């Protein structure tokens, strides 16, 4: 009578210890899915998704509160990678499609070489130094607009990028159908 | 062990046209050598290293300064606007605004 109780009791104590040990040994700090999502984002911290940086956006996506197609610098590649990771539908990409890609352009006639915009640029797309003209490398600019407000002489404008072979996308059917309608005379 | 080859970038930017060239070079290459090696001078004949200032990552540098791996050599252009005039104009506008506000 005593033996079975002892055996079961010892077994229970052993498994309890094992579980307790693994809970400490294999403890996971934070939510691993957030880290994985964060790792796929471009880390430009531009805020174009409507969240104050890449990490908050990753957290919102992990909770299912945000669409996965909001990252403009990451573009379609990031959206597809997120869809792959989360097993969610890639979505229409309308989050980006509505926004035409724009880049910052610095007015050379007005720039005073103050380097304020240089420091705000998360991707180092601006070339310049103290009391020298600043200019934006268009291919590096993600269009985040973080440099526009800080400029003391308001010389930075956002300019839509003309579509070329590398950026051209097949237009959405609805848009073409509307455009194809004969103009009303 | 340190790597013998380093990667550096050479950048020159104008309002309409910019170049960001990556080159691989041996350790100890200087700013001037990197600019020469990148071929950027052939693409933008207006660059005159005696006139245009150069720098690394937004900080002015000398032409004979050696580069570290990952440095971005930048060729700058002189200002067109006069910072003093711009400041005076802004001060004038601010004064006008404050006067309009008090009136």
Tab-separated table of C-alpha atoms in Angstrom, chain A residues 40-173:
chain	number	residue	atom	x	y	z
A	40	UNK	CA	12.290	41.772	-41.093
A	41	UNK	CA	11.574	45.495	-40.915
A	42	UNK	CA	14.134	47.882	-42.427
A	43	UNK	CA	14.819	49.729	-39.133
A	44	UNK	CA	14.608	53.153	-40.684
A	45	UNK	CA	12.357	54.280	-37.803
A	46	UNK	CA	10.593	56.562	-40.268
A	47	UNK	CA	7.067	56.314	-38.869
A	48	UNK	CA	5.368	56.106	-42.282
A	49	UNK	CA	3.341	53.108	-41.077
A	50	UNK	CA	1.667	55.326	-38.496
A	51	UNK	CA	3.613	53.843	-35.582
A	52	UNK	CA	6.497	55.631	-33.863
A	53	UNK	CA	9.192	53.305	-35.195
A	54	UNK	CA	9.798	49.770	-36.393
A	55	UNK	CA	9.492	48.052	-33.006
A	56	UNK	CA	6.051	49.511	-32.127
A	57	UNK	CA	4.852	48.514	-35.609
A	58	UNK	CA	6.205	44.987	-35.070
A	59	UNK	CA	4.340	44.792	-31.759
A	60	UNK	CA	1.108	45.951	-33.386
A	61	UNK	CA	1.492	43.401	-36.188
A	62	UNK	CA	2.184	40.633	-33.666
A	63	UNK	CA	-1.013	41.503	-31.807
A	64	UNK	CA	-2.906	41.520	-35.099
A	65	UNK	CA	-3.819	45.180	-34.712
A	66	UNK	CA	-2.022	46.394	-37.828
A	67	UNK	CA	-1.967	45.331	-41.454
A	68	UNK	CA	1.306	43.906	-42.744
A	69	UNK	CA	1.442	46.151	-45.818
A	70	UNK	CA	2.139	49.483	-44.139
A	71	UNK	CA	5.936	49.578	-44.384
A	72	UNK	CA	6.813	51.878	-47.272
A	73	UNK	CA	10.642	51.650	-47.156
A	74	UNK	CA	10.398	47.843	-46.991
A	75	UNK	CA	7.948	47.752	-49.875
A	76	UNK	CA	6.555	44.586	-51.338
A	77	UNK	CA	9.505	42.421	-50.261
A	78	UNK	CA	8.925	43.167	-46.577
A	79	UNK	CA	5.187	42.592	-46.927
A	80	UNK	CA	5.745	39.176	-48.530
A	81	UNK	CA	8.321	38.223	-45.893
A	82	UNK	CA	5.876	39.176	-43.125
A	83	UNK	CA	3.070	37.232	-44.827
A	84	UNK	CA	5.377	34.236	-44.997
A	85	UNK	CA	6.356	34.493	-41.335
A	86	UNK	CA	2.867	35.036	-39.964
A	87	UNK	CA	0.905	32.896	-42.395
A	88	UNK	CA	-1.277	35.866	-43.231
A	89	UNK	CA	-2.597	36.906	-46.616
A	90	UNK	CA	-0.135	39.283	-48.320
A	91	UNK	CA	-2.930	41.812	-48.758
A	92	UNK	CA	-3.428	44.083	-51.692
A	93	UNK	CA	-0.553	46.378	-50.865
A	94	UNK	CA	-2.969	49.261	-50.830
A	95	UNK	CA	-1.305	50.645	-47.733
A	96	UNK	CA	1.620	51.605	-49.958
A	97	UNK	CA	-0.084	51.859	-53.314
A	98	UNK	CA	-2.045	54.925	-52.329
A	99	UNK	CA	1.124	56.716	-51.440
A	100	UNK	CA	3.272	57.523	-54.426
A	101	UNK	CA	6.944	57.045	-53.649
A	102	UNK	CA	8.452	60.389	-52.835
A	103	UNK	CA	11.958	61.496	-52.003
A	104	UNK	CA	13.303	64.596	-50.306
A	105	UNK	CA	14.960	67.252	-52.439
A	106	UNK	CA	17.011	70.077	-50.962
A	107	UNK	CA	16.765	73.520	-52.545
A	108	UNK	CA	20.367	74.476	-53.266
A	109	UNK	CA	19.537	78.157	-53.461
A	110	UNK	CA	18.329	78.197	-49.867
A	111	UNK	CA	20.433	75.581	-48.037
A	112	UNK	CA	22.722	77.173	-45.443
A	113	UNK	CA	24.695	74.019	-44.606
A	114	UNK	CA	23.516	73.684	-41.028
A	115	UNK	CA	23.664	69.827	-40.909
A	116	UNK	CA	20.365	69.600	-38.996
A	117	UNK	CA	18.766	67.417	-41.681
A	118	UNK	CA	21.842	65.173	-41.818
A	119	UNK	CA	21.359	64.180	-38.213
A	120	UNK	CA	17.657	63.420	-38.569
A	121	UNK	CA	18.067	61.143	-41.596
A	122	UNK	CA	17.714	57.512	-40.426
A	123	UNK	CA	19.343	56.088	-43.562
A	124	UNK	CA	22.207	58.589	-44.078
A	125	UNK	CA	20.820	59.588	-47.455
A	126	UNK	CA	21.998	63.194	-47.151
A	127	UNK	CA	25.521	64.178	-48.168
A	128	UNK	CA	26.878	67.354	-46.622
A	129	UNK	CA	28.801	68.913	-43.789
A	130	UNK	CA	28.984	72.213	-41.932
A	131	UNK	CA	28.757	75.233	-44.282
A	132	UNK	CA	28.725	73.017	-47.393
A	133	UNK	CA	25.730	72.349	-49.627
A	134	UNK	CA	23.621	69.391	-48.614
A	135	UNK	CA	22.034	67.067	-51.154
A	136	UNK	CA	19.885	63.965	-50.955
A	137	UNK	CA	20.975	60.721	-52.604
A	138	UNK	CA	17.610	59.855	-54.153
A	139	UNK	CA	18.300	56.127	-54.352
A	140	UNK	CA	18.920	55.986	-50.590
A	141	UNK	CA	15.987	58.188	-49.520
A	142	UNK	CA	12.996	56.274	-48.161
A	143	UNK	CA	10.678	59.291	-48.240
A	144	UNK	CA	10.137	59.334	-44.483
A	145	UNK	CA	9.946	63.154	-44.314
A	146	UNK	CA	11.820	63.279	-41.007
A	147	UNK	CA	14.197	65.892	-42.456
A	148	UNK	CA	11.481	68.272	-43.688
A	149	UNK	CA	10.312	69.846	-40.433
A	150	UNK	CA	13.704	70.434	-38.743
A	151	UNK	CA	15.162	72.514	-41.645
A	152	UNK	CA	15.485	76.102	-40.355
A	153	UNK	CA	15.146	77.614	-43.843
A	154	UNK	CA	12.376	75.268	-45.059
A	155	UNK	CA	14.385	74.239	-48.084
A	156	UNK	CA	13.431	70.538	-48.225
A	157	UNK	CA	10.510	69.437	-50.376
A	158	UNK	CA	9.092	65.974	-50.977
A	159	UNK	CA	9.000	65.227	-54.692
A	160	UNK	CA	7.227	62.258	-56.309
A	161	UNK	CA	9.593	59.902	-58.053
A	162	UNK	CA	8.953	59.435	-61.751
A	163	UNK	CA	8.296	55.748	-62.368
A	164	UNK	CA	10.986	53.977	-64.315
A	165	UNK	CA	11.716	50.361	-65.213
A	166	UNK	CA	12.881	49.440	-61.712
A	167	UNK	CA	9.895	50.901	-59.909
A	168	UNK	CA	7.077	50.326	-62.402
A	169	UNK	CA	4.193	48.131	-61.284
A	170	UNK	CA	1.319	46.697	-63.217
A	171	UNK	CA	-1.616	48.999	-62.418
A	172	UNK	CA	-4.542	47.570	-60.496
A	173	UNK	CA	-7.442	46.368	-62.700
